[in-house]
PDB file of C-alpha atoms and ligand atoms in Angstrom:
ATOM      1  CA  MET P  27       0.236   0.006   0.313  1.00 45.00           C
ATOM      2  CA  LYS P  28       2.950   2.623   0.853  1.00 46.00           C
ATOM      3  CA  LYS P  29       5.051   2.174  -1.901  1.00 50.00           C
ATOM      4  CA  MET P  30       1.443   2.166  -3.974  1.00 55.00           C
ATOM      5  CA  LEU P  31       1.101   5.375  -2.773  1.00 52.00           C
ATOM      6  CA  LEU P  32       4.303   7.123  -3.468  1.00 51.00           C
ATOM      7  CA  SER P  33       4.077   6.003  -6.848  1.00 63.00           C
ATOM      8  CA  LEU P  34       1.027   8.052  -7.605  1.00 60.00           C
ATOM      9  CA  THR P  35       2.576  10.583  -5.416  1.00 56.00           C
ATOM     10  CA  ALA P  36       5.416  10.405  -7.662  1.00 59.00           C
ATOM     11  CA  LEU P  37       3.485  10.170  -9.945  1.00 59.00           C
ATOM     12  CA  ALA P  38       1.200  13.763  -9.926  1.00 58.00           C
ATOM     13  CA  LEU P  39       4.230  15.643  -9.160  1.00 55.00           C
ATOM     14  CA  LEU P  40       5.702  14.087 -12.471  1.00 58.00           C
ATOM     15  CA  GLY P  41       3.092  15.906 -14.443  1.00 55.00           C
ATOM     16  CA  SER P  42       4.713  17.889 -16.612  1.00 56.00           C
ATOM     17  CA  THR P  43       4.962  21.261 -16.766  1.00 59.00           C
ATOM     18  CA  ALA P  44       4.559  20.673 -21.004  1.00 69.00           C
ATOM     19  CA  GLN P  45       1.669  20.843 -22.447  1.00 84.00           C
ATOM     20  CA  ALA P  46      -0.406  18.014 -23.633  1.00 94.00           C
ATOM     21  CA  ARG P  47      -1.522  17.993 -26.887  1.00 97.00           C
ATOM     22  CA  THR P  48      -5.627  19.720 -27.248  1.00 97.00           C
ATOM     23  CA  TRP P  49      -8.594  18.395 -28.944  1.00 98.00           C
ATOM     24  CA  ALA P  50      -7.806  21.419 -31.508  1.00 98.00           C
ATOM     25  CA  ASP P  51      -3.788  20.175 -31.638  1.00 98.00           C
ATOM     26  CA  ILE P  52      -5.055  16.142 -32.160  1.00 98.00           C
ATOM     27  CA  GLN P  53      -7.900  17.370 -34.726  1.00 98.00           C
ATOM     28  CA  LYS P  54      -5.243  19.594 -36.693  1.00 98.00           C
ATOM     29  CA  SER P  55      -2.331  16.809 -36.726  1.00 98.00           C
ATOM     30  CA  GLY P  56      -5.231  14.049 -38.126  1.00 98.00           C
ATOM     31  CA  THR P  57      -3.542  11.078 -35.688  1.00 98.00           C
ATOM     32  CA  ILE P  58      -4.062  10.276 -32.463  1.00 98.00           C
ATOM     33  CA  LYS P  59      -1.800   8.509 -29.814  1.00 98.00           C
ATOM     34  CA  ILE P  60      -2.887   6.117 -27.503  1.00 98.00           C
ATOM     35  CA  ALA P  61      -1.176   3.892 -25.384  1.00 98.00           C
ATOM     36  CA  THR P  62      -2.427   0.486 -23.633  1.00 98.00           C
ATOM     37  CA  GLU P  63      -0.209  -2.418 -22.242  1.00 98.00           C
ATOM     38  CA  GLY P  64      -1.052  -5.347 -24.763  1.00 98.00           C
ATOM     39  CA  ALA P  65      -1.237  -7.746 -22.041  1.00 98.00           C
ATOM     40  CA  PHE P  66      -4.431  -7.986 -20.786  1.00 98.00           C
ATOM     41  CA  PRO P  67      -6.877  -9.753 -22.884  1.00 97.00           C
ATOM     42  CA  PRO P  68      -9.648  -9.736 -23.749  1.00 97.00           C
ATOM     43  CA  PHE P  69      -9.800  -5.959 -24.070  1.00 98.00           C
ATOM     44  CA  ASN P  70      -6.150  -5.320 -25.060  1.00 98.00           C
ATOM     45  CA  LEU P  71      -3.251  -8.096 -26.382  1.00 98.00           C
ATOM     46  CA  MET P  72      -1.353  -8.693 -29.072  1.00 98.00           C
ATOM     47  CA  LYS P  73      -1.549 -10.166 -32.318  1.00 98.00           C
ATOM     48  CA  GLY P  74       1.998 -10.114 -33.503  1.00 97.00           C
ATOM     49  CA  LYS P  75       2.956  -6.478 -33.395  1.00 96.00           C
ATOM     50  CA  THR P  76      -0.862  -5.421 -33.752  1.00 98.00           C
ATOM     51  CA  PRO P  77      -2.588  -4.611 -30.691  1.00 98.00           C
ATOM     52  CA  THR P  78      -6.249  -5.754 -30.197  1.00 98.00           C
ATOM     53  CA  GLY P  79      -9.014  -6.724 -28.110  1.00 98.00           C
ATOM     54  CA  PHE P  80     -12.336  -4.567 -27.213  1.00 98.00           C
ATOM     55  CA  GLU P  81     -10.649  -1.800 -25.501  1.00 99.00           C
ATOM     56  CA  VAL P  82      -8.255  -1.066 -28.936  1.00 99.00           C
ATOM     57  CA  GLU P  83     -11.320  -2.318 -30.800  1.00 99.00           C
ATOM     58  CA  LEU P  84     -13.865   0.343 -28.765  1.00 99.00           C
ATOM     59  CA  ALA P  85     -10.509   2.905 -29.280  1.00 99.00           C
ATOM     60  CA  GLU P  86     -10.309   2.733 -32.551  1.00 98.00           C
ATOM     61  CA  ILE P  87     -14.295   3.179 -32.870  1.00 98.00           C
ATOM     62  CA  LEU P  88     -13.860   7.025 -31.420  1.00 98.00           C
ATOM     63  CA  ALA P  89     -10.488   7.595 -33.231  1.00 98.00           C
ATOM     64  CA  LYS P  90     -13.471   7.093 -36.648  1.00 98.00           C
ATOM     65  CA  GLN P  91     -16.084   8.575 -35.427  1.00 98.00           C
ATOM     66  CA  LEU P  92     -14.242  11.555 -35.216  1.00 98.00           C
ATOM     67  CA  GLY P  93     -12.117  11.140 -38.204  1.00 98.00           C
ATOM     68  CA  LEU P  94      -8.627  10.098 -36.447  1.00 98.00           C
ATOM     69  CA  LYS P  95      -5.513   7.986 -37.436  1.00 98.00           C
ATOM     70  CA  VAL P  96      -4.874   5.513 -34.285  1.00 98.00           C
ATOM     71  CA  GLN P  97      -1.139   5.633 -33.465  1.00 98.00           C
ATOM     72  CA  TRP P  98      -0.369   2.829 -30.574  1.00 98.00           C
ATOM     73  CA  THR P  99       1.615   2.433 -27.971  1.00 98.00           C
ATOM     74  CA  THR P 100       2.517  -0.216 -25.774  1.00 98.00           C
ATOM     75  CA  GLN P 101       3.998  -0.469 -23.021  1.00 97.00           C
ATOM     76  CA  PRO P 102       4.055  -2.221 -18.928  1.00 98.00           C
ATOM     77  CA  PHE P 103       0.645  -1.132 -16.692  1.00 98.00           C
ATOM     78  CA  ASP P 104       2.544   0.316 -14.573  1.00 97.00           C
ATOM     79  CA  SER P 105       4.452   2.642 -16.381  1.00 97.00           C
ATOM     80  CA  LEU P 106       1.370   3.912 -18.461  1.00 98.00           C
ATOM     81  CA  LEU P 107      -0.368   6.290 -16.733  1.00 98.00           C
ATOM     82  CA  ILE P 108       3.613   7.977 -15.641  1.00 97.00           C
ATOM     83  CA  GLY P 109       3.973   8.303 -19.879  1.00 97.00           C
ATOM     84  CA  LEU P 110       0.338  10.017 -19.832  1.00 98.00           C
ATOM     85  CA  ASN P 111       2.092  12.466 -17.841  1.00 96.00           C
ATOM     86  CA  GLN P 112       4.973  12.841 -19.567  1.00 96.00           C
ATOM     87  CA  ASP P 113       2.762  13.573 -22.774  1.00 97.00           C
ATOM     88  CA  ARG P 114       4.276  10.887 -24.625  1.00 97.00           C
ATOM     89  CA  TYR P 115       0.518   9.834 -25.714  1.00 98.00           C
ATOM     90  CA  ASP P 116      -2.807  11.428 -26.017  1.00 98.00           C
ATOM     91  CA  PHE P 117      -4.783   9.036 -24.110  1.00 98.00           C
ATOM     92  CA  VAL P 118      -4.687   5.671 -21.854  1.00 98.00           C
ATOM     93  CA  ILE P 119      -7.030   2.760 -22.559  1.00 99.00           C
ATOM     94  CA  ALA P 120      -5.798  -0.399 -20.264  1.00 99.00           C
ATOM     95  CA  SER P 121      -8.933  -1.238 -18.395  1.00 99.00           C
ATOM     96  CA  HIS P 122      -7.957   1.147 -15.119  1.00 98.00           C
ATOM     97  CA  GLY P 123     -10.620   1.434 -12.880  1.00 98.00           C
ATOM     98  CA  ILE P 124     -10.961   5.226 -11.727  1.00 98.00           C
ATOM     99  CA  THR P 125      -9.836   5.063  -7.817  1.00 98.00           C
ATOM    100  CA  PRO P 126      -9.480   8.303  -6.281  1.00 98.00           C
ATOM    101  CA  GLU P 127      -5.736   7.144  -5.820  1.00 97.00           C
ATOM    102  CA  ARG P 128      -5.735   7.780  -9.810  1.00 98.00           C
ATOM    103  CA  GLN P 129      -7.137  10.340 -10.321  1.00 98.00           C
ATOM    104  CA  LYS P 130      -5.163  12.743  -7.503  1.00 97.00           C
ATOM    105  CA  ALA P 131      -2.650  12.102 -10.837  1.00 97.00           C
ATOM    106  CA  VAL P 132      -4.523  12.306 -14.190  1.00 98.00           C
ATOM    107  CA  ASP P 133      -8.670  12.486 -15.547  1.00 98.00           C
ATOM    108  CA  PHE P 134     -10.974   9.737 -16.211  1.00 98.00           C
ATOM    109  CA  SER P 135     -13.694   9.906 -18.615  1.00 98.00           C
ATOM    110  CA  ASN P 136     -16.965   8.531 -18.507  1.00 98.00           C
ATOM    111  CA  PRO P 137     -16.668   4.586 -17.964  1.00 98.00           C
ATOM    112  CA  HIS P 138     -16.657   2.676 -20.639  1.00 98.00           C
ATOM    113  CA  TYR P 139     -16.929  -0.529 -18.794  1.00 99.00           C
ATOM    114  CA  CYS P 140     -18.379  -1.440 -15.702  1.00 98.00           C
ATOM    115  CA  THR P 141     -16.309  -4.948 -13.929  1.00 98.00           C
ATOM    116  CA  GLY P 142     -14.753  -6.218 -11.084  1.00 98.00           C
ATOM    117  CA  GLY P 143     -12.553  -8.082  -9.355  1.00 98.00           C
ATOM    118  CA  ALA P 144     -12.586 -12.023  -9.258  1.00 98.00           C
ATOM    119  CA  ILE P 145     -10.918 -14.498  -6.946  1.00 98.00           C
ATOM    120  CA  VAL P 146     -10.209 -18.140  -9.249  1.00 98.00           C
ATOM    121  CA  THR P 147      -8.181 -20.744  -7.607  1.00 98.00           C
ATOM    122  CA  ARG P 148      -8.111 -24.495  -8.627  1.00 97.00           C
ATOM    123  CA  PRO P 149     -10.597 -26.819  -7.341  1.00 97.00           C
ATOM    124  CA  GLY P 150     -11.074 -27.615  -3.803  1.00 97.00           C
ATOM    125  CA  GLY P 151      -9.284 -23.632  -3.679  1.00 98.00           C
ATOM    126  CA  PRO P 152     -10.661 -21.041  -1.837  1.00 98.00           C
ATOM    127  CA  LEU P 153     -13.794 -19.659  -3.269  1.00 98.00           C
ATOM    128  CA  THR P 154     -13.978 -16.214  -0.657  1.00 98.00           C
ATOM    129  CA  ALA P 155     -12.636 -13.294   1.181  1.00 98.00           C
ATOM    130  CA  LYS P 156     -13.165 -15.410   4.161  1.00 98.00           C
ATOM    131  CA  ALA P 157     -11.354 -18.789   2.585  1.00 98.00           C
ATOM    132  CA  LEU P 158      -8.438 -15.972   1.641  1.00 98.00           C
ATOM    133  CA  SER P 159      -7.441 -16.280   5.557  1.00 98.00           C
ATOM    134  CA  GLY P 160      -4.089 -18.230   5.671  1.00 98.00           C
ATOM    135  CA  LYS P 161      -4.315 -18.434   1.708  1.00 98.00           C
ATOM    136  CA  THR P 162      -1.253 -17.360  -0.719  1.00 98.00           C
ATOM    137  CA  VAL P 163      -3.033 -14.895  -3.963  1.00 98.00           C
ATOM    138  CA  ALA P 164      -1.611 -13.701  -7.332  1.00 98.00           C
ATOM    139  CA  VAL P 165      -1.932 -10.355  -8.949  1.00 98.00           C
ATOM    140  CA  GLN P 166      -0.817  -8.076 -11.044  1.00 98.00           C
ATOM    141  CA  VAL P 167       1.007  -5.067 -10.001  1.00 98.00           C
ATOM    142  CA  GLY P 168      -0.183  -1.811  -9.545  1.00 97.00           C
ATOM    143  CA  THR P 169      -3.429  -2.760  -9.948  1.00 98.00           C
ATOM    144  CA  THR P 170      -6.818  -2.837  -7.545  1.00 98.00           C
ATOM    145  CA  TYR P 171      -6.081  -5.881  -7.282  1.00 98.00           C
ATOM    146  CA  LEU P 172      -3.567  -5.800  -5.194  1.00 98.00           C
ATOM    147  CA  GLU P 173      -5.147  -2.580  -3.716  1.00 97.00           C
ATOM    148  CA  ASN P 174      -8.050  -4.584  -2.442  1.00 98.00           C
ATOM    149  CA  VAL P 175      -6.786  -8.168  -1.832  1.00 98.00           C
ATOM    150  CA  ARG P 176      -4.786  -6.251   0.919  1.00 97.00           C
ATOM    151  CA  LYS P 177      -8.010  -5.073   2.627  1.00 96.00           C
ATOM    152  CA  VAL P 178      -9.022  -8.794   3.089  1.00 98.00           C
ATOM    153  CA  PRO P 179      -7.962  -9.446   6.430  1.00 96.00           C
ATOM    154  CA  GLY P 180      -5.610 -12.871   6.882  1.00 97.00           C
ATOM    155  CA  VAL P 181      -4.563 -13.011   3.906  1.00 98.00           C
ATOM    156  CA  ARG P 182      -0.918 -15.123   4.534  1.00 98.00           C
ATOM    157  CA  ASP P 183       1.189 -13.962   1.152  1.00 98.00           C
ATOM    158  CA  VAL P 184       0.309 -11.852  -2.018  1.00 98.00           C
ATOM    159  CA  LYS P 185       2.498 -11.947  -4.936  1.00 98.00           C
ATOM    160  CA  THR P 186       2.960  -9.591  -7.621  1.00 98.00           C
ATOM    161  CA  PHE P 187       3.652 -10.229 -11.269  1.00 98.00           C
ATOM    162  CA  PRO P 188       4.559  -7.739 -13.830  1.00 98.00           C
ATOM    163  CA  LYS P 189       1.745  -8.751 -16.016  1.00 98.00           C
ATOM    164  CA  ASP P 190      -1.730 -10.133 -14.986  1.00 98.00           C
ATOM    165  CA  THR P 191      -1.090 -13.348 -17.382  1.00 97.00           C
ATOM    166  CA  ASP P 192       2.013 -13.996 -15.266  1.00 98.00           C
ATOM    167  CA  ALA P 193      -0.534 -14.159 -12.424  1.00 98.00           C
ATOM    168  CA  GLN P 194      -2.576 -16.589 -13.984  1.00 98.00           C
ATOM    169  CA  ALA P 195       0.302 -18.727 -14.347  1.00 98.00           C
ATOM    170  CA  ALA P 196       1.149 -19.127 -11.186  1.00 98.00           C
ATOM    171  CA  LEU P 197      -2.126 -20.520 -10.271  1.00 98.00           C
ATOM    172  CA  MET P 198      -2.020 -22.996 -12.829  1.00 97.00           C
ATOM    173  CA  ALA P 199       1.497 -24.106 -11.726  1.00 97.00           C
ATOM    174  CA  GLY P 200      -0.064 -24.539  -8.859  1.00 97.00           C
ATOM    175  CA  ARG P 201       2.304 -21.066  -7.020  1.00 98.00           C
ATOM    176  CA  VAL P 202      -0.181 -19.235  -5.272  1.00 98.00           C
ATOM    177  CA  ASP P 203      -3.624 -20.921  -3.602  1.00 98.00           C
ATOM    178  CA  ALA P 204      -5.436 -18.381  -5.497  1.00 98.00           C
ATOM    179  CA  TRP P 205      -5.445 -15.447  -8.477  1.00 98.00           C
ATOM    180  CA  VAL P 206      -7.651 -12.134  -8.078  1.00 98.00           C
ATOM    181  CA  GLY P 207      -8.231 -10.415 -11.379  1.00 98.00           C
ATOM    182  CA  ASP P 208     -11.206  -9.577 -14.045  1.00 98.00           C
ATOM    183  CA  LYS P 209     -13.968 -11.584 -13.601  1.00 98.00           C
ATOM    184  CA  PHE P 210     -14.258 -11.116 -17.638  1.00 98.00           C
ATOM    185  CA  THR P 211     -11.017 -12.437 -18.293  1.00 97.00           C
ATOM    186  CA  GLY P 212     -11.355 -15.113 -15.218  1.00 97.00           C
ATOM    187  CA  LEU P 213     -14.578 -16.349 -17.486  1.00 96.00           C
ATOM    188  CA  ASP P 214     -12.060 -16.472 -20.385  1.00 95.00           C
ATOM    189  CA  LEU P 215      -8.880 -18.560 -18.214  1.00 96.00           C
ATOM    190  CA  ILE P 216     -11.709 -21.316 -17.267  1.00 96.00           C
ATOM    191  CA  LYS P 217     -13.011 -21.579 -20.625  1.00 94.00           C
ATOM    192  CA  ALA P 218      -8.688 -22.011 -21.887  1.00 94.00           C
ATOM    193  CA  GLN P 219      -8.277 -24.380 -19.170  1.00 94.00           C
ATOM    194  CA  LYS P 220     -11.470 -26.827 -19.322  1.00 92.00           C
ATOM    195  CA  GLY P 221     -12.161 -27.240 -15.506  1.00 86.00           C
ATOM    196  CA  LYS P 222      -8.500 -26.881 -14.291  1.00 96.00           C
ATOM    197  CA  VAL P 223      -9.650 -23.611 -12.851  1.00 96.00           C
ATOM    198  CA  VAL P 224     -13.312 -21.851 -11.309  1.00 97.00           C
ATOM    199  CA  GLN P 225     -14.466 -18.400 -10.727  1.00 97.00           C
ATOM    200  CA  GLY P 226     -14.948 -17.480  -6.636  1.00 97.00           C
ATOM    201  CA  GLU P 227     -16.721 -14.631  -5.035  1.00 97.00           C
ATOM    202  CA  LEU P 228     -15.805 -10.906  -6.509  1.00 98.00           C
ATOM    203  CA  LEU P 229     -14.437  -8.963  -3.631  1.00 98.00           C
ATOM    204  CA  PHE P 230     -15.435  -5.746  -5.340  1.00 98.00           C
ATOM    205  CA  ARG P 231     -16.605  -3.962  -8.638  1.00 98.00           C
ATOM    206  CA  GLU P 232     -15.059  -1.098 -10.358  1.00 98.00           C
ATOM    207  CA  LYS P 233     -16.131   1.217 -13.288  1.00 98.00           C
ATOM    208  CA  ILE P 234     -13.751   1.512 -15.957  1.00 99.00           C
ATOM    209  CA  GLY P 235     -11.937   4.612 -17.533  1.00 99.00           C
ATOM    210  CA  MET P 236     -10.345   5.840 -20.445  1.00 99.00           C
ATOM    211  CA  ALA P 237      -7.081   8.759 -18.923  1.00 98.00           C
ATOM    212  CA  VAL P 238      -6.581  11.602 -19.678  1.00 98.00           C
ATOM    213  CA  LYS P 239      -3.457  13.987 -18.688  1.00 98.00           C
ATOM    214  CA  LYS P 240      -5.189  15.931 -15.993  1.00 97.00           C
ATOM    215  CA  GLY P 241      -7.021  18.976 -16.432  1.00 97.00           C
ATOM    216  CA  ASN P 242      -6.622  18.117 -20.958  1.00 98.00           C
ATOM    217  CA  THR P 243     -10.687  19.240 -20.893  1.00 98.00           C
ATOM    218  CA  THR P 244     -10.862  19.738 -24.159  1.00 98.00           C
ATOM    219  CA  LEU P 245      -9.997  15.603 -24.523  1.00 98.00           C
ATOM    220  CA  LEU P 246     -11.943  14.421 -22.508  1.00 98.00           C
ATOM    221  CA  LYS P 247     -14.617  16.471 -23.645  1.00 98.00           C
ATOM    222  CA  THR P 248     -14.403  14.744 -27.356  1.00 98.00           C
ATOM    223  CA  LEU P 249     -13.510  11.396 -25.714  1.00 98.00           C
ATOM    224  CA  ASN P 250     -17.066  11.336 -23.882  1.00 98.00           C
ATOM    225  CA  THR P 251     -18.881  12.540 -26.406  1.00 98.00           C
ATOM    226  CA  ALA P 252     -17.648  10.093 -28.809  1.00 98.00           C
ATOM    227  CA  LEU P 253     -18.239   7.725 -26.369  1.00 98.00           C
ATOM    228  CA  ALA P 254     -22.133   8.223 -25.680  1.00 98.00           C
ATOM    229  CA  LYS P 255     -22.337   7.566 -29.280  1.00 98.00           C
ATOM    230  CA  ALA P 256     -20.722   4.506 -29.809  1.00 98.00           C
ATOM    231  CA  GLN P 257     -23.350   3.724 -26.947  1.00 98.00           C
ATOM    232  CA  ALA P 258     -26.437   5.312 -28.440  1.00 98.00           C
ATOM    233  CA  ASP P 259     -25.453   4.415 -32.333  1.00 98.00           C
ATOM    234  CA  GLY P 260     -25.395   0.548 -31.850  1.00 98.00           C
ATOM    235  CA  SER P 261     -21.290  -0.289 -32.137  1.00 98.00           C
ATOM    236  CA  TYR P 262     -20.645  -0.539 -28.391  1.00 98.00           C
ATOM    237  CA  ALA P 263     -23.364  -2.749 -28.434  1.00 98.00           C
ATOM    238  CA  LYS P 264     -22.359  -5.229 -31.085  1.00 98.00           C
ATOM    239  CA  LEU P 265     -18.579  -4.885 -30.022  1.00 98.00           C
ATOM    240  CA  SER P 266     -19.273  -5.893 -26.637  1.00 98.00           C
ATOM    241  CA  GLN P 267     -21.700  -8.489 -27.762  1.00 98.00           C
ATOM    242  CA  ARG P 268     -18.626  -9.779 -29.596  1.00 98.00           C
ATOM    243  CA  TYR P 269     -16.599 -10.137 -26.827  1.00 98.00           C
ATOM    244  CA  PHE P 270     -18.266 -10.881 -24.016  1.00 97.00           C
ATOM    245  CA  GLY P 271     -22.222 -11.652 -25.699  1.00 97.00           C
ATOM    246  CA  GLU P 272     -23.665  -9.260 -23.355  1.00 97.00           C
ATOM    247  CA  ASP P 273     -23.173  -5.231 -23.235  1.00 98.00           C
ATOM    248  CA  VAL P 274     -20.857  -4.347 -20.618  1.00 98.00           C
ATOM    249  CA  ARG P 275     -21.240   0.008 -20.347  1.00 98.00           C
ATOM    250  CA  CYS P 276     -22.279   0.266 -16.965  1.00 98.00           C
ATOM    251  CA  ARG P 277     -25.805   1.030 -15.889  1.00 95.00           C
TER     252      ARG P 277
HETATM  253  N1  LIG F  28      -8.719  -3.031 -13.355  1.00 86.94           N
HETATM  254  C1  LIG F  28      -7.424  -3.417 -12.431  1.00 86.94           C
HETATM  255  C2  LIG F  28      -6.756  -1.848 -12.512  1.00 86.94           C
HETATM  256  O1  LIG F  28      -7.928  -0.853 -12.706  1.00 86.94           O
HETATM  257  C3  LIG F  28      -7.027  -3.658 -13.695  1.00 86.94           C
HETATM  258  C4  LIG F  28      -5.708  -3.150 -14.742  1.00 86.94           C
HETATM  259  C5  LIG F  28      -5.206  -4.057 -15.402  1.00 86.94           C
HETATM  260  N2  LIG F  28      -4.607  -3.185 -17.160  1.00 86.94           N
HETATM  261  C6  LIG F  28      -3.838  -4.437 -17.539  1.00 86.94           C
HETATM  262  N3  LIG F  28      -3.400  -3.498 -19.338  1.00 86.94           N
HETATM  263  N4  LIG F  28      -3.183  -5.071 -17.242  1.00 86.94           N
HETATM  264  O2  LIG F  28      -6.413  -2.205 -11.873  1.00 86.94           O
END
């Protein structure tokens, strides 16, 4: 917890004095620069050298609607908001839960989906927060999963991994008792592993948003309008159905 608070404070301070590109700047250039991780299926992942996934396709729908080309950057999850504050790209779409801590460092769009952090374990393993007592849990570093698992009383050890897929692999290899991750990611893992893992209860719910540099209100407004349009014209619903078989927007 302490480490995380520190790094987010550092992040807030890092907010460079340089100007982020406003919506007018971006529009004039014709290209919007977007960053994601590319290792968080089905939301953002790599297909060869090309990013794809629900969030990548959603961002591309928004960009197309705005008449812009997209330049993607992929980098480790825990450095995405730092790069944003250094003006390396215009916004980040990487399944960031909208939390008060992060809101000190960046501004978030309206949520582009709603989800929760779920416990996933091998059959016979802990399925509830209570059952995590005395257990070892794997989570991706810098995430809301880490923050929330730390709040569960009695957890013996929380092991952090740079990538969520590494945390999943630790569960599969039997090196931890449970993995806490996104509920939709969990469902995909269960499908892929055919009965070797099971989903337990949701530890918490969260709203996921796109992050812009603090104070970049023109870009934030544009993204919110574009998202609302995609949610009204059926393109969001169609995309969501294809990835999840349901509409994952917040209601
Ligand atoms: N939703 C979680 C959070 O807000 C996890 C996000 C992880 N995203 C990723 N691209 N690995 O921290």
